[in-house]
PDB file of C-alpha atoms in Angstrom:
ATOM      1  CA  MET A   1    -187.700-164.821 -61.540  1.00  0.00           C
ATOM      2  CA  TYR A   2    -186.429-161.708 -63.302  1.00  0.00           C
ATOM      3  CA  ASN A   3    -183.280-163.407 -65.421  1.00  0.00           C
ATOM      4  CA  LEU A   4    -181.269-160.841 -63.065  1.00  0.00           C
ATOM      5  CA  LEU A   5    -178.054-162.882 -63.524  1.00  0.00           C
ATOM      6  CA  LYS A   6    -178.655-164.153 -66.884  1.00  0.00           C
ATOM      7  CA  GLY A   7    -175.324-164.825 -68.552  1.00  0.00           C
ATOM      8  CA  LYS A   8    -173.334-164.065 -65.328  1.00  0.00           C
ATOM      9  CA  LYS A   9    -170.675-166.264 -64.020  1.00  0.00           C
ATOM     10  CA  GLY A  10    -169.533-166.483 -60.385  1.00  0.00           C
ATOM     11  CA  ILE A  11    -167.906-168.346 -57.124  1.00  0.00           C
ATOM     12  CA  ILE A  12    -169.906-169.027 -54.047  1.00  0.00           C
ATOM     13  CA  PHE A  13    -167.977-169.679 -50.963  1.00  0.00           C
ATOM     14  CA  GLY A  14    -169.252-171.012 -47.703  1.00  0.00           C
ATOM     15  CA  ALA A  15    -172.593-173.380 -48.443  1.00  0.00           C
ATOM     16  CA  LEU A  16    -172.573-176.053 -45.959  1.00  0.00           C
ATOM     17  CA  ASN A  17    -176.354-177.133 -46.041  1.00  0.00           C
ATOM     18  CA  GLU A  18    -179.755-175.777 -46.651  1.00  0.00           C
ATOM     19  CA  HIS A  19    -179.516-173.515 -43.465  1.00  0.00           C
ATOM     20  CA  SER A  20    -176.570-171.579 -45.036  1.00  0.00           C
ATOM     21  CA  ILE A  21    -177.219-168.313 -46.494  1.00  0.00           C
ATOM     22  CA  ALA A  22    -174.738-169.199 -49.141  1.00  0.00           C
ATOM     23  CA  TRP A  23    -176.885-172.320 -49.951  1.00  0.00           C
ATOM     24  CA  LYS A  24    -179.826-169.909 -50.434  1.00  0.00           C
ATOM     25  CA  VAL A  25    -177.754-167.533 -52.512  1.00  0.00           C
ATOM     26  CA  ALA A  26    -176.549-170.324 -55.073  1.00  0.00           C
ATOM     27  CA  GLU A  27    -180.177-171.393 -55.256  1.00  0.00           C
ATOM     28  CA  ARG A  28    -181.524-168.076 -56.171  1.00  0.00           C
ATOM     29  CA  ALA A  29    -178.608-167.183 -58.355  1.00  0.00           C
ATOM     30  CA  HIS A  30    -179.184-170.432 -60.199  1.00  0.00           C
ATOM     31  CA  GLU A  31    -182.966-169.311 -60.740  1.00  0.00           C
ATOM     32  CA  GLU A  32    -181.819-166.136 -61.880  1.00  0.00           C
ATOM     33  CA  GLY A  33    -179.804-167.459 -64.838  1.00  0.00           C
ATOM     34  CA  ALA A  34    -176.410-167.439 -63.271  1.00  0.00           C
ATOM     35  CA  GLU A  35    -173.654-170.292 -63.678  1.00  0.00           C
ATOM     36  CA  PHE A  36    -171.003-170.447 -60.811  1.00  0.00           C
ATOM     37  CA  VAL A  37    -168.688-172.667 -58.891  1.00  0.00           C
ATOM     38  CA  LEU A  38    -169.088-173.734 -55.340  1.00  0.00           C
ATOM     39  CA  THR A  39    -166.308-173.809 -53.245  1.00  0.00           C
ATOM     40  CA  ASN A  40    -165.780-174.543 -49.147  1.00  0.00           C
ATOM     41  CA  ALA A  41    -162.843-176.104 -47.151  1.00  0.00           C
ATOM     42  CA  PRO A  42    -162.452-179.596 -47.453  1.00  0.00           C
ATOM     43  CA  ILE A  43    -163.044-180.387 -43.693  1.00  0.00           C
ATOM     44  CA  ALA A  44    -166.386-178.303 -43.980  1.00  0.00           C
ATOM     45  CA  MET A  45    -167.361-180.321 -46.933  1.00  0.00           C
ATOM     46  CA  ARG A  46    -167.058-183.613 -45.105  1.00  0.00           C
ATOM     47  CA  MET A  47    -169.565-181.862 -42.748  1.00  0.00           C
ATOM     48  CA  GLY A  48    -172.067-180.459 -45.084  1.00  0.00           C
ATOM     49  CA  GLU A  49    -174.130-181.551 -48.188  1.00  0.00           C
ATOM     50  CA  LEU A  50    -172.540-179.293 -51.076  1.00  0.00           C
ATOM     51  CA  ASP A  51    -173.009-182.420 -53.501  1.00  0.00           C
ATOM     52  CA  ALA A  52    -176.563-182.005 -53.235  1.00  0.00           C
ATOM     53  CA  LEU A  53    -176.581-178.353 -54.141  1.00  0.00           C
ATOM     54  CA  ALA A  54    -174.067-178.764 -56.869  1.00  0.00           C
ATOM     55  CA  GLU A  55    -176.540-181.353 -58.467  1.00  0.00           C
ATOM     56  CA  LYS A  56    -179.457-178.963 -58.007  1.00  0.00           C
ATOM     57  CA  THR A  57    -177.873-176.052 -59.591  1.00  0.00           C
ATOM     58  CA  GLY A  58    -175.775-177.951 -62.212  1.00  0.00           C
ATOM     59  CA  SER A  59    -172.730-176.506 -60.740  1.00  0.00           C
ATOM     60  CA  GLN A  60    -169.046-177.607 -60.130  1.00  0.00           C
ATOM     61  CA  ILE A  61    -167.170-177.931 -56.644  1.00  0.00           C
ATOM     62  CA  ILE A  62    -163.850-176.830 -56.140  1.00  0.00           C
ATOM     63  CA  PRO A  63    -162.420-177.612 -52.536  1.00  0.00           C
ATOM     64  CA  ALA A  64    -160.397-174.581 -51.384  1.00  0.00           C
ATOM     65  CA  ASP A  65    -159.151-173.645 -48.189  1.00  0.00           C
ATOM     66  CA  ALA A  66    -159.561-169.597 -48.244  1.00  0.00           C
ATOM     67  CA  THR A  67    -156.523-169.106 -45.991  1.00  0.00           C
ATOM     68  CA  SER A  68    -154.424-170.744 -48.702  1.00  0.00           C
ATOM     69  CA  MET A  69    -153.203-168.637 -51.421  1.00  0.00           C
ATOM     70  CA  ASP A  70    -152.108-171.617 -53.405  1.00  0.00           C
ATOM     71  CA  ASP A  71    -155.759-173.166 -52.904  1.00  0.00           C
ATOM     72  CA  LEU A  72    -157.418-169.693 -54.001  1.00  0.00           C
ATOM     73  CA  GLU A  73    -155.001-169.328 -57.153  1.00  0.00           C
ATOM     74  CA  ASN A  74    -156.249-173.005 -58.193  1.00  0.00           C
ATOM     75  CA  LEU A  75    -159.714-171.912 -57.425  1.00  0.00           C
ATOM     76  CA  VAL A  76    -159.755-169.028 -59.512  1.00  0.00           C
ATOM     77  CA  GLU A  77    -157.855-170.445 -62.311  1.00  0.00           C
ATOM     78  CA  LYS A  78    -160.040-173.350 -62.598  1.00  0.00           C
ATOM     79  CA  SER A  79    -163.411-171.469 -62.180  1.00  0.00           C
ATOM     80  CA  MET A  80    -162.443-169.295 -65.011  1.00  0.00           C
ATOM     81  CA  GLU A  81    -161.537-172.766 -67.281  1.00  0.00           C
ATOM     82  CA  ILE A  82    -164.944-174.312 -66.087  1.00  0.00           C
ATOM     83  CA  LEU A  83    -167.057-171.071 -66.657  1.00  0.00           C
ATOM     84  CA  GLY A  84    -165.324-170.112 -70.049  1.00  0.00           C
ATOM     85  CA  GLY A  85    -164.166-166.438 -68.813  1.00  0.00           C
ATOM     86  CA  LYS A  86    -163.883-163.979 -66.233  1.00  0.00           C
ATOM     87  CA  ILE A  87    -165.788-163.733 -63.311  1.00  0.00           C
ATOM     88  CA  ASP A  88    -169.086-161.264 -62.392  1.00  0.00           C
ATOM     89  CA  PHE A  89    -169.709-162.099 -59.049  1.00  0.00           C
ATOM     90  CA  VAL A  90    -168.232-163.549 -55.731  1.00  0.00           C
ATOM     91  CA  LEU A  91    -169.741-164.289 -52.197  1.00  0.00           C
ATOM     92  CA  HIS A  92    -167.608-164.707 -49.465  1.00  0.00           C
ATOM     93  CA  SER A  93    -169.704-166.401 -46.589  1.00  0.00           C
ATOM     94  CA  ILE A  94    -167.068-167.707 -44.220  1.00  0.00           C
ATOM     95  CA  GLY A  95    -166.867-167.288 -40.579  1.00  0.00           C
ATOM     96  CA  MET A  96    -165.448-169.162 -37.615  1.00  0.00           C
ATOM     97  CA  SER A  97    -164.019-168.657 -34.277  1.00  0.00           C
ATOM     98  CA  VAL A  98    -162.168-171.232 -32.534  1.00  0.00           C
ATOM     99  CA  ASN A  99    -162.477-169.620 -29.117  1.00  0.00           C
ATOM    100  CA  VAL A 100    -166.262-169.593 -29.478  1.00  0.00           C
ATOM    101  CA  ARG A 101    -165.791-173.349 -30.279  1.00  0.00           C
ATOM    102  CA  LYS A 102    -163.783-174.285 -27.368  1.00  0.00           C
ATOM    103  CA  GLY A 103    -165.652-171.972 -24.649  1.00  0.00           C
ATOM    104  CA  LYS A 104    -162.934-169.506 -24.392  1.00  0.00           C
ATOM    105  CA  HIS A 105    -164.194-166.144 -23.008  1.00  0.00           C
ATOM    106  CA  TYR A 106    -163.363-162.855 -24.826  1.00  0.00           C
ATOM    107  CA  THR A 107    -161.550-161.681 -21.968  1.00  0.00           C
ATOM    108  CA  ASP A 108    -159.203-164.864 -21.502  1.00  0.00           C
ATOM    109  CA  PRO A 109    -158.757-166.365 -25.304  1.00  0.00           C
ATOM    110  CA  LYS A 110    -156.037-168.365 -26.515  1.00  0.00           C
ATOM    111  CA  TYR A 111    -154.631-166.070 -28.861  1.00  0.00           C
ATOM    112  CA  ASP A 112    -153.472-168.958 -31.608  1.00  0.00           C
ATOM    113  CA  PHE A 113    -156.968-169.576 -31.862  1.00  0.00           C
ATOM    114  CA  THR A 114    -157.819-166.013 -32.275  1.00  0.00           C
ATOM    115  CA  THR A 115    -155.466-165.694 -34.980  1.00  0.00           C
ATOM    116  CA  LYS A 116    -156.782-168.768 -36.968  1.00  0.00           C
ATOM    117  CA  GLY A 117    -160.427-167.316 -36.462  1.00  0.00           C
ATOM    118  CA  TRP A 118    -159.070-163.926 -37.904  1.00  0.00           C
ATOM    119  CA  ASP A 119    -157.489-165.523 -40.905  1.00  0.00           C
ATOM    120  CA  VAL A 120    -160.555-167.744 -41.789  1.00  0.00           C
ATOM    121  CA  SER A 121    -163.217-165.153 -41.024  1.00  0.00           C
ATOM    122  CA  ALA A 122    -161.506-161.946 -42.256  1.00  0.00           C
ATOM    123  CA  LEU A 123    -157.929-162.301 -43.655  1.00  0.00           C
ATOM    124  CA  SER A 124    -159.472-164.806 -46.258  1.00  0.00           C
ATOM    125  CA  PHE A 125    -161.578-161.827 -47.874  1.00  0.00           C
ATOM    126  CA  HIS A 126    -158.413-159.851 -48.470  1.00  0.00           C
ATOM    127  CA  LYS A 127    -156.507-163.011 -49.901  1.00  0.00           C
ATOM    128  CA  THR A 128    -159.430-164.005 -52.216  1.00  0.00           C
ATOM    129  CA  MET A 129    -159.551-160.332 -53.800  1.00  0.00           C
ATOM    130  CA  ASN A 130    -155.734-160.248 -53.888  1.00  0.00           C
ATOM    131  CA  VAL A 131    -155.884-163.206 -56.200  1.00  0.00           C
ATOM    132  CA  LEU A 132    -158.892-161.958 -58.066  1.00  0.00           C
ATOM    133  CA  TYR A 133    -157.392-158.569 -58.466  1.00  0.00           C
ATOM    134  CA  ASN A 134    -153.858-159.504 -59.620  1.00  0.00           C
ATOM    135  CA  LYS A 135    -155.128-162.235 -61.977  1.00  0.00           C
ATOM    136  CA  ASN A 136    -157.680-159.858 -63.331  1.00  0.00           C
ATOM    137  CA  ALA A 137    -159.977-162.348 -63.035  1.00  0.00           C
ATOM    138  CA  MET A 138    -163.193-160.225 -62.531  1.00  0.00           C
ATOM    139  CA  ASN A 139    -165.132-158.553 -65.486  1.00  0.00           C
ATOM    140  CA  GLN A 140    -165.870-154.830 -65.342  1.00  0.00           C
ATOM    141  CA  TRP A 141    -169.005-153.958 -63.326  1.00  0.00           C
ATOM    142  CA  GLY A 142    -168.505-157.328 -61.322  1.00  0.00           C
ATOM    143  CA  SER A 143    -169.447-157.559 -57.854  1.00  0.00           C
ATOM    144  CA  ILE A 144    -167.961-159.104 -54.665  1.00  0.00           C
ATOM    145  CA  VAL A 145    -169.941-159.500 -51.642  1.00  0.00           C
ATOM    146  CA  ALA A 146    -169.010-160.599 -48.122  1.00  0.00           C
ATOM    147  CA  LEU A 147    -171.408-161.261 -45.262  1.00  0.00           C
ATOM    148  CA  THR A 148    -170.894-159.377 -41.417  1.00  0.00           C
ATOM    149  CA  TYR A 149    -172.818-158.679 -38.508  1.00  0.00           C
ATOM    150  CA  MET A 150    -173.522-155.592 -36.714  1.00  0.00           C
ATOM    151  CA  ALA A 151    -171.316-156.707 -33.823  1.00  0.00           C
ATOM    152  CA  ALA A 152    -168.634-155.135 -35.838  1.00  0.00           C
ATOM    153  CA  GLN A 153    -170.053-151.715 -34.599  1.00  0.00           C
ATOM    154  CA  ARG A 154    -171.719-152.598 -31.289  1.00  0.00           C
ATOM    155  CA  VAL A 155    -171.413-154.717 -28.420  1.00  0.00           C
ATOM    156  CA  PHE A 156    -172.950-158.127 -28.266  1.00  0.00           C
ATOM    157  CA  PRO A 157    -170.819-159.742 -25.495  1.00  0.00           C
ATOM    158  CA  ASP A 158    -171.186-163.332 -26.443  1.00  0.00           C
ATOM    159  CA  TYR A 159    -170.279-162.834 -30.110  1.00  0.00           C
ATOM    160  CA  ASN A 160    -166.622-163.083 -29.023  1.00  0.00           C
ATOM    161  CA  ASP A 161    -163.705-162.426 -31.346  1.00  0.00           C
ATOM    162  CA  MET A 162    -165.990-162.614 -34.306  1.00  0.00           C
ATOM    163  CA  ALA A 163    -166.961-159.139 -33.608  1.00  0.00           C
ATOM    164  CA  ASP A 164    -163.311-157.949 -34.193  1.00  0.00           C
ATOM    165  CA  ASN A 165    -163.080-160.366 -37.398  1.00  0.00           C
ATOM    166  CA  LYS A 166    -166.177-158.791 -38.877  1.00  0.00           C
ATOM    167  CA  ALA A 167    -164.918-155.325 -38.142  1.00  0.00           C
ATOM    168  CA  TYR A 168    -161.641-156.137 -39.906  1.00  0.00           C
ATOM    169  CA  LEU A 169    -163.838-157.836 -42.640  1.00  0.00           C
ATOM    170  CA  GLU A 170    -165.565-154.485 -43.439  1.00  0.00           C
ATOM    171  CA  SER A 171    -162.515-152.492 -43.311  1.00  0.00           C
ATOM    172  CA  ILE A 172    -160.927-154.724 -46.026  1.00  0.00           C
ATOM    173  CA  ALA A 173    -164.092-154.356 -47.972  1.00  0.00           C
ATOM    174  CA  ARG A 174    -163.795-150.672 -48.214  1.00  0.00           C
ATOM    175  CA  SER A 175    -160.023-150.515 -48.496  1.00  0.00           C
ATOM    176  CA  PHE A 176    -159.514-153.176 -51.146  1.00  0.00           C
ATOM    177  CA  GLY A 177    -162.807-151.959 -52.633  1.00  0.00           C
ATOM    178  CA  TYR A 178    -161.218-148.564 -53.486  1.00  0.00           C
ATOM    179  CA  PHE A 179    -158.392-150.153 -55.673  1.00  0.00           C
ATOM    180  CA  PHE A 180    -160.878-152.830 -57.343  1.00  0.00           C
ATOM    181  CA  GLY A 181    -163.216-149.898 -58.375  1.00  0.00           C
ATOM    182  CA  ARG A 182    -160.527-147.686 -59.377  1.00  0.00           C
ATOM    183  CA  ASP A 183    -158.521-150.116 -61.279  1.00  0.00           C
ATOM    184  CA  HIS A 184    -160.944-152.661 -62.761  1.00  0.00           C
ATOM    185  CA  LYS A 185    -164.610-151.018 -62.263  1.00  0.00           C
ATOM    186  CA  VAL A 186    -165.444-153.842 -59.648  1.00  0.00           C
ATOM    187  CA  ARG A 187    -167.658-153.150 -56.636  1.00  0.00           C
ATOM    188  CA  VAL A 188    -167.211-154.615 -53.204  1.00  0.00           C
ATOM    189  CA  ASN A 189    -169.857-154.387 -50.561  1.00  0.00           C
ATOM    190  CA  THR A 190    -170.675-156.200 -47.273  1.00  0.00           C
ATOM    191  CA  ILE A 191    -174.213-157.133 -46.083  1.00  0.00           C
ATOM    192  CA  SER A 192    -174.851-157.007 -42.298  1.00  0.00           C
ATOM    193  CA  GLN A 193    -177.476-159.336 -41.993  1.00  0.00           C
ATOM    194  CA  SER A 194    -180.107-160.033 -39.057  1.00  0.00           C
ATOM    195  CA  PRO A 195    -179.093-162.843 -36.768  1.00  0.00           C
ATOM    196  CA  THR A 196    -179.752-166.051 -39.026  1.00  0.00           C
ATOM    197  CA  PRO A 197    -179.928-169.472 -37.583  1.00  0.00           C
ATOM    198  CA  THR A 198    -177.285-171.186 -39.600  1.00  0.00           C
ATOM    199  CA  THR A 199    -174.813-173.858 -38.571  1.00  0.00           C
ATOM    200  CA  ALA A 200    -171.919-171.248 -37.869  1.00  0.00           C
ATOM    201  CA  GLY A 201    -174.523-168.705 -36.148  1.00  0.00           C
ATOM    202  CA  SER A 202    -176.054-171.230 -33.647  1.00  0.00           C
ATOM    203  CA  GLY A 203    -172.687-172.023 -32.363  1.00  0.00           C
ATOM    204  CA  VAL A 204    -172.670-168.656 -30.446  1.00  0.00           C
ATOM    205  CA  LYS A 205    -173.746-168.708 -26.973  1.00  0.00           C
ATOM    206  CA  GLY A 206    -177.217-167.270 -26.385  1.00  0.00           C
ATOM    207  CA  PHE A 207    -177.879-166.987 -29.996  1.00  0.00           C
ATOM    208  CA  ASP A 208    -181.627-167.607 -29.506  1.00  0.00           C
ATOM    209  CA  GLY A 209    -182.040-164.779 -27.313  1.00  0.00           C
ATOM    210  CA  PHE A 210    -179.928-162.726 -30.099  1.00  0.00           C
ATOM    211  CA  ILE A 211    -182.589-163.748 -32.570  1.00  0.00           C
ATOM    212  CA  LYS A 212    -185.890-163.121 -30.431  1.00  0.00           C
ATOM    213  CA  TYR A 213    -184.569-159.651 -29.288  1.00  0.00           C
ATOM    214  CA  ALA A 214    -183.538-158.586 -32.676  1.00  0.00           C
ATOM    215  CA  ASP A 215    -187.037-159.655 -33.998  1.00  0.00           C
ATOM    216  CA  GLU A 216    -188.885-157.527 -31.295  1.00  0.00           C
ATOM    217  CA  MET A 217    -186.608-154.439 -31.991  1.00  0.00           C
ATOM    218  CA  SER A 218    -186.951-154.360 -35.472  1.00  0.00           C
ATOM    219  CA  PRO A 219    -189.987-152.559 -37.067  1.00  0.00           C
ATOM    220  CA  LEU A 220    -189.896-155.202 -40.047  1.00  0.00           C
ATOM    221  CA  GLY A 221    -188.815-158.143 -37.957  1.00  0.00           C
ATOM    222  CA  ASN A 222    -185.551-160.122 -38.575  1.00  0.00           C
ATOM    223  CA  ALA A 223    -184.636-160.957 -42.387  1.00  0.00           C
ATOM    224  CA  THR A 224    -184.432-164.667 -43.282  1.00  0.00           C
ATOM    225  CA  ALA A 225    -181.522-166.365 -44.973  1.00  0.00           C
ATOM    226  CA  LEU A 226    -183.632-166.405 -48.272  1.00  0.00           C
ATOM    227  CA  GLU A 227    -184.327-162.706 -48.015  1.00  0.00           C
ATOM    228  CA  CYS A 228    -180.641-162.108 -47.664  1.00  0.00           C
ATOM    229  CA  ALA A 229    -180.054-164.132 -50.674  1.00  0.00           C
ATOM    230  CA  ASP A 230    -182.512-161.803 -52.467  1.00  0.00           C
ATOM    231  CA  TYR A 231    -180.604-158.804 -51.254  1.00  0.00           C
ATOM    232  CA  THR A 232    -177.510-160.498 -52.332  1.00  0.00           C
ATOM    233  CA  ILE A 233    -178.607-161.176 -55.891  1.00  0.00           C
ATOM    234  CA  SER A 234    -179.745-157.489 -56.426  1.00  0.00           C
ATOM    235  CA  LEU A 235    -176.142-156.651 -55.413  1.00  0.00           C
ATOM    236  CA  PHE A 236    -174.791-159.103 -58.105  1.00  0.00           C
ATOM    237  CA  SER A 237    -177.026-157.562 -60.825  1.00  0.00           C
ATOM    238  CA  ASP A 238    -176.569-154.777 -63.236  1.00  0.00           C
ATOM    239  CA  LEU A 239    -179.258-152.615 -61.117  1.00  0.00           C
ATOM    240  CA  THR A 240    -176.475-151.779 -58.333  1.00  0.00           C
ATOM    241  CA  LYS A 241    -173.453-150.927 -60.649  1.00  0.00           C
ATOM    242  CA  LYS A 242    -172.729-147.844 -58.702  1.00  0.00           C
ATOM    243  CA  VAL A 243    -173.013-149.371 -55.287  1.00  0.00           C
ATOM    244  CA  THR A 244    -169.603-149.863 -53.769  1.00  0.00           C
ATOM    245  CA  LEU A 245    -167.501-149.519 -50.446  1.00  0.00           C
ATOM    246  CA  GLN A 246    -170.873-149.926 -48.286  1.00  0.00           C
ATOM    247  CA  ASN A 247    -171.741-151.857 -45.374  1.00  0.00           C
ATOM    248  CA  LEU A 248    -175.332-152.427 -46.220  1.00  0.00           C
ATOM    249  CA  PHE A 249    -177.570-153.455 -43.286  1.00  0.00           C
ATOM    250  CA  HIS A 250    -180.207-155.822 -44.044  1.00  0.00           C
ATOM    251  CA  ASP A 251    -181.997-156.289 -40.751  1.00  0.00           C
ATOM    252  CA  GLY A 252    -185.463-154.918 -40.560  1.00  0.00           C
ATOM    253  CA  GLY A 253    -184.517-151.663 -39.470  1.00  0.00           C
ATOM    254  CA  PHE A 254    -182.676-152.870 -36.187  1.00  0.00           C
ATOM    255  CA  SER A 255    -179.646-150.903 -36.941  1.00  0.00           C
ATOM    256  CA  ASN A 256    -181.345-147.594 -36.700  1.00  0.00           C
ATOM    257  CA  MET A 257    -183.448-148.441 -33.605  1.00  0.00           C
ATOM    258  CA  GLY A 258    -183.132-147.190 -29.890  1.00  0.00           C
ATOM    259  CA  VAL A 259    -185.883-149.012 -28.325  1.00  0.00           C
ATOM    260  CA  SER A 260    -189.049-150.538 -29.539  1.00  0.00           C
ATOM    261  CA  ASP A 261    -192.610-150.797 -27.934  1.00  0.00           C
ATOM    262  CA  ALA A 262    -192.507-154.652 -27.700  1.00  0.00           C
ATOM    263  CA  VAL A 263    -188.970-154.447 -25.811  1.00  0.00           C
ATOM    264  CA  MET A 264    -190.108-151.671 -23.412  1.00  0.00           C
ATOM    265  CA  SER A 265    -193.397-153.357 -22.522  1.00  0.00           C
ATOM    266  CA  LYS A 266    -191.180-155.947 -20.828  1.00  0.00           C
ATOM    267  CA  PHE A 267    -189.835-153.331 -18.311  1.00  0.00           C
ATOM    268  CA  GLU A 268    -192.938-151.450 -17.698  1.00  0.00           C
TER     269      GLU A 268
END
């Protein structure tokens, strides 16, 4: 390990189980010397195994509904108390579509479900930064990262309204990132990760096909959850102090591909 985060303090949203990218980020952050608070929604915590991660990394858990301003304010205030000062890094790894869970097609959603998914998956990022910004809770040259997917730019039919949520999330990163950078010297970026077999991702129809297709299209193959964690750590570190307002593709080259030999061979 490189001690890239030695002395840094953070908040990690969204770890559920060992398949979660946020889980891998927490493990890697711990290995690189960071201290952090873990958080997830109370209902997700009942489904997951967050206690085991907290024990492994010597972290405390603060339950928080990321759509609730009251919960987020409590999270940030208590995190600073526990960690003994301002925050250096935050990971937003939250996504949920009720329409996907309930099998509602994109052309005929239940709009109450759409609004709930948007609030959880995208608006929660704005709310989180709102609290961090207005409480001046981030150290200068701190780093905020949210996880996204390429369906924000291109059509993946079964990704449903999550594609819209991710597009909104990326816009928030740019817009709020401007003010955070100007006023507090904090950087805000999104990582557009390869399709990854997490609990959330596996709920998307045809996800196994997504993964295989992307792997055969990408010259380097799909990035794993652990590799995404490594990339995230680099963005939390001081090695990327001038990287901000970016949507960074971490996908083995998929995002710049038109077609690959492996895919073309199936049609010849």
